[in-house]
Amino acid sequence: MADKIYKTDEEWRKELSAEQFRILREKGTERAFTGEYYKYSETGNYLCAGCGQELFGSETKYDSGSGWPSYWQPIKKEAIDFHRDKSFGMIRTEVTCSKCGGHLGHVFEDGPKPTGLRYCINSASLKFKKTD
Ligand code: FE
């Protein structure tokens, strides 16, 4: 199991942009269709913008029409933690980075085959790394 990362809000604020902090550490959501990676289609991996853990591969990214980067599977299951989220009068499953606890987005059961899942992720929670 990977070592977890714990930092104070003050430490995170120094490392993250204001938008990244709002989303990763305060469970915010970026406006649909505005994120850096929504239409991004380069080949490579998407890492956690907080700690650099590899989260999603470009081969599982697809256009869900939602306005947020969408993936049907993480690189490995252990990279993601799942939480029941009852905020805003909805029951959803929040997904966070298993290493730093950063909020990524939510997972829904209306994704494509083979998993049928849609990991709906904020661009601000991600950092793209091209594979050679
Ligand atoms: Fe992380």
PDB file of N, CA, C and O in Angstrom, residues 39-119:
ATOM      1  N   LYS A  39     -11.468  18.493 -23.381  1.00  0.00           N
ATOM      2  CA  LYS A  39     -11.369  18.070 -24.789  1.00  0.00           C
ATOM      3  C   LYS A  39      -9.995  17.513 -25.137  1.00  0.00           C
ATOM      4  O   LYS A  39      -9.691  17.307 -26.307  1.00  0.00           O
ATOM      5  N   TYR A  40      -9.198  17.301 -24.138  1.00  0.00           N
ATOM      6  CA  TYR A  40      -7.815  16.872 -24.335  1.00  0.00           C
ATOM      7  C   TYR A  40      -7.763  15.432 -24.827  1.00  0.00           C
ATOM      8  O   TYR A  40      -8.474  14.576 -24.310  1.00  0.00           O
ATOM      9  N   SER A  41      -6.926  15.142 -25.839  1.00  0.00           N
ATOM     10  CA  SER A  41      -6.901  13.773 -26.357  1.00  0.00           C
ATOM     11  C   SER A  41      -5.489  13.262 -26.640  1.00  0.00           C
ATOM     12  O   SER A  41      -5.287  12.388 -27.471  1.00  0.00           O
ATOM     13  N   GLU A  42      -4.494  13.821 -25.944  1.00  0.00           N
ATOM     14  CA  GLU A  42      -3.126  13.317 -26.095  1.00  0.00           C
ATOM     15  C   GLU A  42      -3.006  11.937 -25.445  1.00  0.00           C
ATOM     16  O   GLU A  42      -3.819  11.575 -24.589  1.00  0.00           O
ATOM     17  N   THR A  43      -1.995  11.198 -25.848  1.00  0.00           N
ATOM     18  CA  THR A  43      -1.754   9.869 -25.278  1.00  0.00           C
ATOM     19  C   THR A  43      -0.816   9.985 -24.077  1.00  0.00           C
ATOM     20  O   THR A  43       0.283  10.530 -24.189  1.00  0.00           O
ATOM     21  N   GLY A  44      -1.290   9.475 -22.943  1.00  0.00           N
ATOM     22  CA  GLY A  44      -0.467   9.533 -21.736  1.00  0.00           C
ATOM     23  C   GLY A  44      -1.301   9.258 -20.512  1.00  0.00           C
ATOM     24  O   GLY A  44      -2.400   8.706 -20.613  1.00  0.00           O
ATOM     25  N   ASN A  45      -0.764   9.665 -19.368  1.00  0.00           N
ATOM     26  CA  ASN A  45      -1.452   9.400 -18.111  1.00  0.00           C
ATOM     27  C   ASN A  45      -1.835  10.687 -17.397  1.00  0.00           C
ATOM     28  O   ASN A  45      -1.158  11.707 -17.516  1.00  0.00           O
ATOM     29  N   TYR A  46      -2.928  10.601 -16.667  1.00  0.00           N
ATOM     30  CA  TYR A  46      -3.396  11.722 -15.868  1.00  0.00           C
ATOM     31  C   TYR A  46      -3.037  11.444 -14.415  1.00  0.00           C
ATOM     32  O   TYR A  46      -3.454  10.434 -13.846  1.00  0.00           O
ATOM     33  N   LEU A  47      -2.243  12.343 -13.828  1.00  0.00           N
ATOM     34  CA  LEU A  47      -1.781  12.184 -12.452  1.00  0.00           C
ATOM     35  C   LEU A  47      -2.577  13.091 -11.528  1.00  0.00           C
ATOM     36  O   LEU A  47      -3.147  14.097 -11.968  1.00  0.00           O
ATOM     37  N   CYS A  48      -2.580  12.766 -10.257  1.00  0.00           N
ATOM     38  CA  CYS A  48      -3.195  13.643  -9.266  1.00  0.00           C
ATOM     39  C   CYS A  48      -2.418  14.956  -9.216  1.00  0.00           C
ATOM     40  O   CYS A  48      -1.189  14.940  -9.087  1.00  0.00           O
ATOM     41  N   ALA A  49      -3.119  16.072  -9.315  1.00  0.00           N
ATOM     42  CA  ALA A  49      -2.455  17.374  -9.298  1.00  0.00           C
ATOM     43  C   ALA A  49      -1.917  17.698  -7.904  1.00  0.00           C
ATOM     44  O   ALA A  49      -1.069  18.565  -7.746  1.00  0.00           O
ATOM     45  N   GLY A  50      -2.399  16.972  -6.898  1.00  0.00           N
ATOM     46  CA  GLY A  50      -1.923  17.216  -5.545  1.00  0.00           C
ATOM     47  C   GLY A  50      -0.636  16.472  -5.235  1.00  0.00           C
ATOM     48  O   GLY A  50       0.304  17.055  -4.695  1.00  0.00           O
ATOM     49  N   CYS A  51      -0.570  15.198  -5.581  1.00  0.00           N
ATOM     50  CA  CYS A  51       0.560  14.367  -5.139  1.00  0.00           C
ATOM     51  C   CYS A  51       1.275  13.634  -6.260  1.00  0.00           C
ATOM     52  O   CYS A  51       2.290  12.998  -6.028  1.00  0.00           O
ATOM     53  N   GLY A  52       0.735  13.667  -7.475  1.00  0.00           N
ATOM     54  CA  GLY A  52       1.418  13.021  -8.597  1.00  0.00           C
ATOM     55  C   GLY A  52       1.112  11.547  -8.784  1.00  0.00           C
ATOM     56  O   GLY A  52       1.656  10.915  -9.686  1.00  0.00           O
ATOM     57  N   GLN A  53       0.248  10.977  -7.954  1.00  0.00           N
ATOM     58  CA  GLN A  53      -0.100   9.564  -8.156  1.00  0.00           C
ATOM     59  C   GLN A  53      -0.788   9.384  -9.517  1.00  0.00           C
ATOM     60  O   GLN A  53      -1.645  10.186  -9.914  1.00  0.00           O
ATOM     61  N   GLU A  54      -0.440   8.317 -10.238  1.00  0.00           N
ATOM     62  CA  GLU A  54      -1.076   8.038 -11.518  1.00  0.00           C
ATOM     63  C   GLU A  54      -2.517   7.585 -11.284  1.00  0.00           C
ATOM     64  O   GLU A  54      -2.760   6.667 -10.509  1.00  0.00           O
ATOM     65  N   LEU A  55      -3.467   8.243 -11.959  1.00  0.00           N
ATOM     66  CA  LEU A  55      -4.879   7.954 -11.719  1.00  0.00           C
ATOM     67  C   LEU A  55      -5.584   7.349 -12.927  1.00  0.00           C
ATOM     68  O   LEU A  55      -6.262   6.337 -12.802  1.00  0.00           O
ATOM     69  N   PHE A  56      -5.437   7.980 -14.081  1.00  0.00           N
ATOM     70  CA  PHE A  56      -6.177   7.519 -15.260  1.00  0.00           C
ATOM     71  C   PHE A  56      -5.271   7.517 -16.485  1.00  0.00           C
ATOM     72  O   PHE A  56      -4.395   8.368 -16.623  1.00  0.00           O
ATOM     73  N   GLY A  57      -5.514   6.564 -17.384  1.00  0.00           N
ATOM     74  CA  GLY A  57      -4.791   6.507 -18.645  1.00  0.00           C
ATOM     75  C   GLY A  57      -5.653   7.060 -19.772  1.00  0.00           C
ATOM     76  O   GLY A  57      -6.886   6.925 -19.732  1.00  0.00           O
ATOM     77  N   SER A  58      -5.005   7.670 -20.764  1.00  0.00           N
ATOM     78  CA  SER A  58      -5.775   8.290 -21.854  1.00  0.00           C
ATOM     79  C   SER A  58      -6.605   7.268 -22.630  1.00  0.00           C
ATOM     80  O   SER A  58      -7.613   7.622 -23.239  1.00  0.00           O
ATOM     81  N   GLU A  59      -6.211   5.985 -22.585  1.00  0.00           N
ATOM     82  CA  GLU A  59      -6.961   4.972 -23.336  1.00  0.00           C
ATOM     83  C   GLU A  59      -8.331   4.686 -22.729  1.00  0.00           C
ATOM     84  O   GLU A  59      -9.174   4.048 -23.362  1.00  0.00           O
ATOM     85  N   THR A  60      -8.565   5.152 -21.508  1.00  0.00           N
ATOM     86  CA  THR A  60      -9.882   4.963 -20.895  1.00  0.00           C
ATOM     87  C   THR A  60     -10.681   6.258 -20.843  1.00  0.00           C
ATOM     88  O   THR A  60     -11.757   6.307 -20.246  1.00  0.00           O
ATOM     89  N   LYS A  61     -10.149   7.305 -21.467  1.00  0.00           N
ATOM     90  CA  LYS A  61     -10.847   8.601 -21.488  1.00  0.00           C
ATOM     91  C   LYS A  61     -11.840   8.609 -22.645  1.00  0.00           C
ATOM     92  O   LYS A  61     -11.562   8.075 -23.710  1.00  0.00           O
ATOM     93  N   TYR A  62     -12.991   9.195 -22.431  1.00  0.00           N
ATOM     94  CA  TYR A  62     -13.967   9.289 -23.524  1.00  0.00           C
ATOM     95  C   TYR A  62     -14.788  10.562 -23.340  1.00  0.00           C
ATOM     96  O   TYR A  62     -14.777  11.183 -22.268  1.00  0.00           O
ATOM     97  N   ASP A  63     -15.459  10.952 -24.377  1.00  0.00           N
ATOM     98  CA  ASP A  63     -16.275  12.161 -24.312  1.00  0.00           C
ATOM     99  C   ASP A  63     -17.681  11.784 -23.869  1.00  0.00           C
ATOM    100  O   ASP A  63     -18.466  11.228 -24.622  1.00  0.00           O
ATOM    101  N   SER A  64     -17.996  12.098 -22.616  1.00  0.00           N
ATOM    102  CA  SER A  64     -19.300  11.729 -22.055  1.00  0.00           C
ATOM    103  C   SER A  64     -20.351  12.789 -22.348  1.00  0.00           C
ATOM    104  O   SER A  64     -21.530  12.584 -22.073  1.00  0.00           O
ATOM    105  N   GLY A  65     -19.907  13.934 -22.862  1.00  0.00           N
ATOM    106  CA  GLY A  65     -20.831  15.031 -23.101  1.00  0.00           C
ATOM    107  C   GLY A  65     -21.175  15.817 -21.844  1.00  0.00           C
ATOM    108  O   GLY A  65     -21.974  16.744 -21.890  1.00  0.00           O
ATOM    109  N   SER A  66     -20.563  15.441 -20.717  1.00  0.00           N
ATOM    110  CA  SER A  66     -20.906  16.058 -19.430  1.00  0.00           C
ATOM    111  C   SER A  66     -20.242  17.410 -19.240  1.00  0.00           C
ATOM    112  O   SER A  66     -20.699  18.227 -18.447  1.00  0.00           O
ATOM    113  N   GLY A  67     -19.131  17.635 -19.934  1.00  0.00           N
ATOM    114  CA  GLY A  67     -18.387  18.867 -19.729  1.00  0.00           C
ATOM    115  C   GLY A  67     -17.193  18.709 -18.809  1.00  0.00           C
ATOM    116  O   GLY A  67     -16.477  19.672 -18.548  1.00  0.00           O
ATOM    117  N   TRP A  68     -16.981  17.487 -18.325  1.00  0.00           N
ATOM    118  CA  TRP A  68     -15.809  17.190 -17.510  1.00  0.00           C
ATOM    119  C   TRP A  68     -15.063  15.992 -18.107  1.00  0.00           C
ATOM    120  O   TRP A  68     -15.692  15.117 -18.731  1.00  0.00           O
ATOM    121  N   PRO A  69     -13.751  15.937 -17.893  1.00  0.00           N
ATOM    122  CA  PRO A  69     -13.012  14.756 -18.342  1.00  0.00           C
ATOM    123  C   PRO A  69     -13.641  13.498 -17.746  1.00  0.00           C
ATOM    124  O   PRO A  69     -13.937  13.457 -16.558  1.00  0.00           O
ATOM    125  N   SER A  70     -13.837  12.489 -18.594  1.00  0.00           N
ATOM    126  CA  SER A  70     -14.518  11.272 -18.155  1.00  0.00           C
ATOM    127  C   SER A  70     -13.701  10.049 -18.532  1.00  0.00           C
ATOM    128  O   SER A  70     -13.132   9.979 -19.625  1.00  0.00           O
ATOM    129  N   TYR A  71     -13.665   9.115 -17.629  1.00  0.00           N
ATOM    130  CA  TYR A  71     -12.884   7.881 -17.811  1.00  0.00           C
ATOM    131  C   TYR A  71     -13.752   6.716 -17.375  1.00  0.00           C
ATOM    132  O   TYR A  71     -14.544   6.844 -16.454  1.00  0.00           O
ATOM    133  N   TRP A  72     -13.560   5.547 -18.018  1.00  0.00           N
ATOM    134  CA  TRP A  72     -14.366   4.400 -17.600  1.00  0.00           C
ATOM    135  C   TRP A  72     -13.640   3.482 -16.625  1.00  0.00           C
ATOM    136  O   TRP A  72     -14.215   2.541 -16.107  1.00  0.00           O
ATOM    137  N   GLN A  73     -12.385   3.816 -16.311  1.00  0.00           N
ATOM    138  CA  GLN A  73     -11.625   2.978 -15.376  1.00  0.00           C
ATOM    139  C   GLN A  73     -10.364   3.706 -14.907  1.00  0.00           C
ATOM    140  O   GLN A  73      -9.727   4.357 -15.718  1.00  0.00           O
ATOM    141  N   PRO A  74      -9.999   3.574 -13.625  1.00  0.00           N
ATOM    142  CA  PRO A  74      -8.714   4.128 -13.190  1.00  0.00           C
ATOM    143  C   PRO A  74      -7.559   3.204 -13.576  1.00  0.00           C
ATOM    144  O   PRO A  74      -7.778   2.035 -13.906  1.00  0.00           O
ATOM    145  N   ILE A  75      -6.337   3.714 -13.530  1.00  0.00           N
ATOM    146  CA  ILE A  75      -5.150   2.911 -13.854  1.00  0.00           C
ATOM    147  C   ILE A  75      -5.089   1.702 -12.929  1.00  0.00           C
ATOM    148  O   ILE A  75      -4.835   0.593 -13.359  1.00  0.00           O
ATOM    149  N   LYS A  76      -5.281   1.929 -11.651  1.00  0.00           N
ATOM    150  CA  LYS A  76      -5.467   0.814 -10.724  1.00  0.00           C
ATOM    151  C   LYS A  76      -6.488   1.211  -9.662  1.00  0.00           C
ATOM    152  O   LYS A  76      -6.560   2.381  -9.274  1.00  0.00           O
ATOM    153  N   LYS A  77      -7.233   0.224  -9.237  1.00  0.00           N
ATOM    154  CA  LYS A  77      -8.328   0.472  -8.308  1.00  0.00           C
ATOM    155  C   LYS A  77      -7.844   1.103  -7.004  1.00  0.00           C
ATOM    156  O   LYS A  77      -8.518   1.932  -6.409  1.00  0.00           O
ATOM    157  N   GLU A  78      -6.631   0.703  -6.572  1.00  0.00           N
ATOM    158  CA  GLU A  78      -6.097   1.183  -5.289  1.00  0.00           C
ATOM    159  C   GLU A  78      -5.760   2.667  -5.325  1.00  0.00           C
ATOM    160  O   GLU A  78      -5.496   3.270  -4.292  1.00  0.00           O
ATOM    161  N   ALA A  79      -5.742   3.249  -6.504  1.00  0.00           N
ATOM    162  CA  ALA A  79      -5.406   4.675  -6.605  1.00  0.00           C
ATOM    163  C   ALA A  79      -6.572   5.566  -6.185  1.00  0.00           C
ATOM    164  O   ALA A  79      -6.400   6.754  -5.944  1.00  0.00           O
ATOM    165  N   ILE A  80      -7.758   4.951  -6.105  1.00  0.00           N
ATOM    166  CA  ILE A  80      -8.972   5.727  -5.867  1.00  0.00           C
ATOM    167  C   ILE A  80      -9.661   5.264  -4.585  1.00  0.00           C
ATOM    168  O   ILE A  80      -9.776   4.067  -4.338  1.00  0.00           O
ATOM    169  N   ASP A  81     -10.127   6.211  -3.790  1.00  0.00           N
ATOM    170  CA  ASP A  81     -10.997   5.890  -2.660  1.00  0.00           C
ATOM    171  C   ASP A  81     -12.412   6.357  -2.980  1.00  0.00           C
ATOM    172  O   ASP A  81     -12.595   7.390  -3.641  1.00  0.00           O
ATOM    173  N   PHE A  82     -13.385   5.595  -2.501  1.00  0.00           N
ATOM    174  CA  PHE A  82     -14.793   5.866  -2.803  1.00  0.00           C
ATOM    175  C   PHE A  82     -15.524   6.273  -1.524  1.00  0.00           C
ATOM    176  O   PHE A  82     -15.319   5.662  -0.478  1.00  0.00           O
ATOM    177  N   HIS A  83     -16.375   7.279  -1.628  1.00  0.00           N
ATOM    178  CA  HIS A  83     -17.107   7.776  -0.453  1.00  0.00           C
ATOM    179  C   HIS A  83     -18.547   8.090  -0.833  1.00  0.00           C
ATOM    180  O   HIS A  83     -18.800   8.679  -1.884  1.00  0.00           O
ATOM    181  N   ARG A  84     -19.451   7.727   0.058  1.00  0.00           N
ATOM    182  CA  ARG A  84     -20.848   8.080  -0.148  1.00  0.00           C
ATOM    183  C   ARG A  84     -21.016   9.580   0.111  1.00  0.00           C
ATOM    184  O   ARG A  84     -20.616  10.091   1.150  1.00  0.00           O
ATOM    185  N   ASP A  85     -21.591  10.274  -0.841  1.00  0.00           N
ATOM    186  CA  ASP A  85     -21.721  11.740  -0.773  1.00  0.00           C
ATOM    187  C   ASP A  85     -23.200  12.118  -0.868  1.00  0.00           C
ATOM    188  O   ASP A  85     -23.838  11.893  -1.895  1.00  0.00           O
ATOM    189  N   LYS A  86     -23.723  12.672   0.222  1.00  0.00           N
ATOM    190  CA  LYS A  86     -25.148  13.028   0.238  1.00  0.00           C
ATOM    191  C   LYS A  86     -25.375  14.536   0.123  1.00  0.00           C
ATOM    192  O   LYS A  86     -26.450  15.026   0.415  1.00  0.00           O
ATOM    193  N   SER A  87     -24.353  15.272  -0.328  1.00  0.00           N
ATOM    194  CA  SER A  87     -24.489  16.723  -0.423  1.00  0.00           C
ATOM    195  C   SER A  87     -25.407  17.119  -1.576  1.00  0.00           C
ATOM    196  O   SER A  87     -25.624  16.352  -2.516  1.00  0.00           O
ATOM    197  N   PHE A  88     -25.942  18.318  -1.500  1.00  0.00           N
ATOM    198  CA  PHE A  88     -26.797  18.896  -2.542  1.00  0.00           C
ATOM    199  C   PHE A  88     -28.041  18.058  -2.828  1.00  0.00           C
ATOM    200  O   PHE A  88     -28.553  18.037  -3.954  1.00  0.00           O
ATOM    201  N   GLY A  89     -28.505  17.319  -1.808  1.00  0.00           N
ATOM    202  CA  GLY A  89     -29.744  16.566  -1.969  1.00  0.00           C
ATOM    203  C   GLY A  89     -29.668  15.398  -2.931  1.00  0.00           C
ATOM    204  O   GLY A  89     -30.689  14.918  -3.413  1.00  0.00           O
ATOM    205  N   MET A  90     -28.446  14.943  -3.226  1.00  0.00           N
ATOM    206  CA  MET A  90     -28.276  13.808  -4.137  1.00  0.00           C
ATOM    207  C   MET A  90     -27.466  12.745  -3.414  1.00  0.00           C
ATOM    208  O   MET A  90     -26.721  13.057  -2.495  1.00  0.00           O
ATOM    209  N   ILE A  91     -27.620  11.513  -3.838  1.00  0.00           N
ATOM    210  CA  ILE A  91     -26.728  10.472  -3.337  1.00  0.00           C
ATOM    211  C   ILE A  91     -25.781  10.109  -4.456  1.00  0.00           C
ATOM    212  O   ILE A  91     -26.185   9.607  -5.503  1.00  0.00           O
ATOM    213  N   ARG A  92     -24.524  10.435  -4.239  1.00  0.00           N
ATOM    214  CA  ARG A  92     -23.510  10.179  -5.259  1.00  0.00           C
ATOM    215  C   ARG A  92     -22.316   9.487  -4.617  1.00  0.00           C
ATOM    216  O   ARG A  92     -22.219   9.406  -3.397  1.00  0.00           O
ATOM    217  N   THR A  93     -21.419   8.990  -5.454  1.00  0.00           N
ATOM    218  CA  THR A  93     -20.187   8.405  -4.944  1.00  0.00           C
ATOM    219  C   THR A  93     -19.034   9.323  -5.303  1.00  0.00           C
ATOM    220  O   THR A  93     -18.700   9.497  -6.476  1.00  0.00           O
ATOM    221  N   GLU A  94     -18.474   9.922  -4.269  1.00  0.00           N
ATOM    222  CA  GLU A  94     -17.321  10.796  -4.463  1.00  0.00           C
ATOM    223  C   GLU A  94     -16.070   9.947  -4.655  1.00  0.00           C
ATOM    224  O   GLU A  94     -15.924   8.895  -4.027  1.00  0.00           O
ATOM    225  N   VAL A  95     -15.165  10.373  -5.515  1.00  0.00           N
ATOM    226  CA  VAL A  95     -13.879   9.698  -5.646  1.00  0.00           C
ATOM    227  C   VAL A  95     -12.749  10.645  -5.249  1.00  0.00           C
ATOM    228  O   VAL A  95     -12.756  11.828  -5.616  1.00  0.00           O
ATOM    229  N   THR A  96     -11.816  10.095  -4.455  1.00  0.00           N
ATOM    230  CA  THR A  96     -10.666  10.877  -4.011  1.00  0.00           C
ATOM    231  C   THR A  96      -9.381  10.109  -4.323  1.00  0.00           C
ATOM    232  O   THR A  96      -9.400   8.893  -4.515  1.00  0.00           O
ATOM    233  N   CYS A  97      -8.270  10.830  -4.356  1.00  0.00           N
ATOM    234  CA  CYS A  97      -6.955  10.206  -4.541  1.00  0.00           C
ATOM    235  C   CYS A  97      -6.609   9.443  -3.262  1.00  0.00           C
ATOM    236  O   CYS A  97      -6.680  10.002  -2.172  1.00  0.00           O
ATOM    237  N   SER A  98      -6.219   8.171  -3.409  1.00  0.00           N
ATOM    238  CA  SER A  98      -5.963   7.351  -2.217  1.00  0.00           C
ATOM    239  C   SER A  98      -4.696   7.771  -1.487  1.00  0.00           C
ATOM    240  O   SER A  98      -4.501   7.424  -0.335  1.00  0.00           O
ATOM    241  N   LYS A  99      -3.848   8.510  -2.161  1.00  0.00           N
ATOM    242  CA  LYS A  99      -2.567   8.877  -1.544  1.00  0.00           C
ATOM    243  C   LYS A  99      -2.651  10.190  -0.753  1.00  0.00           C
ATOM    244  O   LYS A  99      -2.172  10.271   0.363  1.00  0.00           O
ATOM    245  N   CYS A 100      -3.271  11.217  -1.333  1.00  0.00           N
ATOM    246  CA  CYS A 100      -3.298  12.514  -0.660  1.00  0.00           C
ATOM    247  C   CYS A 100      -4.696  12.905  -0.207  1.00  0.00           C
ATOM    248  O   CYS A 100      -4.867  13.927   0.450  1.00  0.00           O
ATOM    249  N   GLY A 101      -5.702  12.102  -0.560  1.00  0.00           N
ATOM    250  CA  GLY A 101      -7.067  12.419  -0.133  1.00  0.00           C
ATOM    251  C   GLY A 101      -7.727  13.518  -0.932  1.00  0.00           C
ATOM    252  O   GLY A 101      -8.832  13.936  -0.614  1.00  0.00           O
ATOM    253  N   GLY A 102      -7.072  13.981  -1.996  1.00  0.00           N
ATOM    254  CA  GLY A 102      -7.624  15.072  -2.789  1.00  0.00           C
ATOM    255  C   GLY A 102      -8.925  14.681  -3.481  1.00  0.00           C
ATOM    256  O   GLY A 102      -9.041  13.578  -4.016  1.00  0.00           O
ATOM    257  N   HIS A 103      -9.881  15.596  -3.477  1.00  0.00           N
ATOM    258  CA  HIS A 103     -11.152  15.362  -4.167  1.00  0.00           C
ATOM    259  C   HIS A 103     -10.915  15.394  -5.668  1.00  0.00           C
ATOM    260  O   HIS A 103     -10.311  16.320  -6.204  1.00  0.00           O
ATOM    261  N   LEU A 104     -11.448  14.376  -6.365  1.00  0.00           N
ATOM    262  CA  LEU A 104     -11.289  14.302  -7.815  1.00  0.00           C
ATOM    263  C   LEU A 104     -12.589  14.602  -8.538  1.00  0.00           C
ATOM    264  O   LEU A 104     -12.615  15.326  -9.524  1.00  0.00           O
ATOM    265  N   GLY A 105     -13.667  14.006  -8.055  1.00  0.00           N
ATOM    266  CA  GLY A 105     -14.966  14.161  -8.704  1.00  0.00           C
ATOM    267  C   GLY A 105     -15.896  13.083  -8.196  1.00  0.00           C
ATOM    268  O   GLY A 105     -15.863  12.738  -7.013  1.00  0.00           O
ATOM    269  N   HIS A 106     -16.703  12.518  -9.102  1.00  0.00           N
ATOM    270  CA  HIS A 106     -17.655  11.474  -8.714  1.00  0.00           C
ATOM    271  C   HIS A 106     -17.629  10.359  -9.752  1.00  0.00           C
ATOM    272  O   HIS A 106     -17.184  10.562 -10.886  1.00  0.00           O
ATOM    273  N   VAL A 107     -18.136   9.187  -9.342  1.00  0.00           N
ATOM    274  CA  VAL A 107     -18.276   8.092 -10.301  1.00  0.00           C
ATOM    275  C   VAL A 107     -19.758   7.748 -10.425  1.00  0.00           C
ATOM    276  O   VAL A 107     -20.488   7.712  -9.425  1.00  0.00           O
ATOM    277  N   PHE A 108     -20.202   7.558 -11.674  1.00  0.00           N
ATOM    278  CA  PHE A 108     -21.604   7.272 -11.971  1.00  0.00           C
ATOM    279  C   PHE A 108     -21.692   5.965 -12.753  1.00  0.00           C
ATOM    280  O   PHE A 108     -20.721   5.551 -13.400  1.00  0.00           O
ATOM    281  N   GLU A 109     -22.887   5.363 -12.735  1.00  0.00           N
ATOM    282  CA  GLU A 109     -23.042   4.053 -13.374  1.00  0.00           C
ATOM    283  C   GLU A 109     -23.669   4.160 -14.768  1.00  0.00           C
ATOM    284  O   GLU A 109     -24.429   3.295 -15.193  1.00  0.00           O
ATOM    285  N   ASP A 110     -23.342   5.221 -15.479  1.00  0.00           N
ATOM    286  CA  ASP A 110     -23.879   5.385 -16.832  1.00  0.00           C
ATOM    287  C   ASP A 110     -22.754   5.478 -17.861  1.00  0.00           C
ATOM    288  O   ASP A 110     -22.883   6.139 -18.880  1.00  0.00           O
ATOM    289  N   GLY A 111     -21.642   4.814 -17.576  1.00  0.00           N
ATOM    290  CA  GLY A 111     -20.491   4.862 -18.478  1.00  0.00           C
ATOM    291  C   GLY A 111     -20.554   3.780 -19.546  1.00  0.00           C
ATOM    292  O   GLY A 111     -21.465   2.959 -19.574  1.00  0.00           O
ATOM    293  N   PRO A 112     -19.558   3.794 -20.426  1.00  0.00           N
ATOM    294  CA  PRO A 112     -19.521   2.818 -21.531  1.00  0.00           C
ATOM    295  C   PRO A 112     -18.978   1.460 -21.082  1.00  0.00           C
ATOM    296  O   PRO A 112     -18.437   1.312 -19.991  1.00  0.00           O
ATOM    297  N   LYS A 113     -19.117   0.488 -21.928  1.00  0.00           N
ATOM    298  CA  LYS A 113     -18.517  -0.825 -21.701  1.00  0.00           C
ATOM    299  C   LYS A 113     -16.994  -0.680 -21.736  1.00  0.00           C
ATOM    300  O   LYS A 113     -16.505   0.208 -22.397  1.00  0.00           O
ATOM    301  N   PRO A 114     -16.232  -1.541 -21.060  1.00  0.00           N
ATOM    302  CA  PRO A 114     -16.685  -2.760 -20.379  1.00  0.00           C
ATOM    303  C   PRO A 114     -17.118  -2.552 -18.921  1.00  0.00           C
ATOM    304  O   PRO A 114     -17.714  -3.461 -18.354  1.00  0.00           O
ATOM    305  N   THR A 115     -16.851  -1.407 -18.320  1.00  0.00           N
ATOM    306  CA  THR A 115     -17.144  -1.270 -16.884  1.00  0.00           C
ATOM    307  C   THR A 115     -18.531  -0.698 -16.619  1.00  0.00           C
ATOM    308  O   THR A 115     -19.101  -0.905 -15.552  1.00  0.00           O
ATOM    309  N   GLY A 116     -19.049   0.081 -17.573  1.00  0.00           N
ATOM    310  CA  GLY A 116     -20.314   0.766 -17.339  1.00  0.00           C
ATOM    311  C   GLY A 116     -20.189   1.925 -16.370  1.00  0.00           C
ATOM    312  O   GLY A 116     -21.189   2.458 -15.902  1.00  0.00           O
ATOM    313  N   LEU A 117     -18.947   2.305 -16.080  1.00  0.00           N
ATOM    314  CA  LEU A 117     -18.732   3.390 -15.117  1.00  0.00           C
ATOM    315  C   LEU A 117     -18.262   4.662 -15.812  1.00  0.00           C
ATOM    316  O   LEU A 117     -17.627   4.622 -16.858  1.00  0.00           O
ATOM    317  N   ARG A 118     -18.607   5.765 -15.204  1.00  0.00           N
ATOM    318  CA  ARG A 118     -18.156   7.076 -15.679  1.00  0.00           C
ATOM    319  C   ARG A 118     -17.510   7.813 -14.519  1.00  0.00           C
ATOM    320  O   ARG A 118     -18.199   8.301 -13.630  1.00  0.00           O
ATOM    321  N   TYR A 119     -16.198   7.853 -14.537  1.00  0.00           N
ATOM    322  CA  TYR A 119     -15.468   8.661 -13.557  1.00  0.00           C
ATOM    323  C   TYR A 119     -15.446  10.081 -14.096  1.00  0.00           C
ATOM    324  O   TYR A 119     -14.802  10.362 -15.111  1.00  0.00           O
TER     325      TYR A 119
END
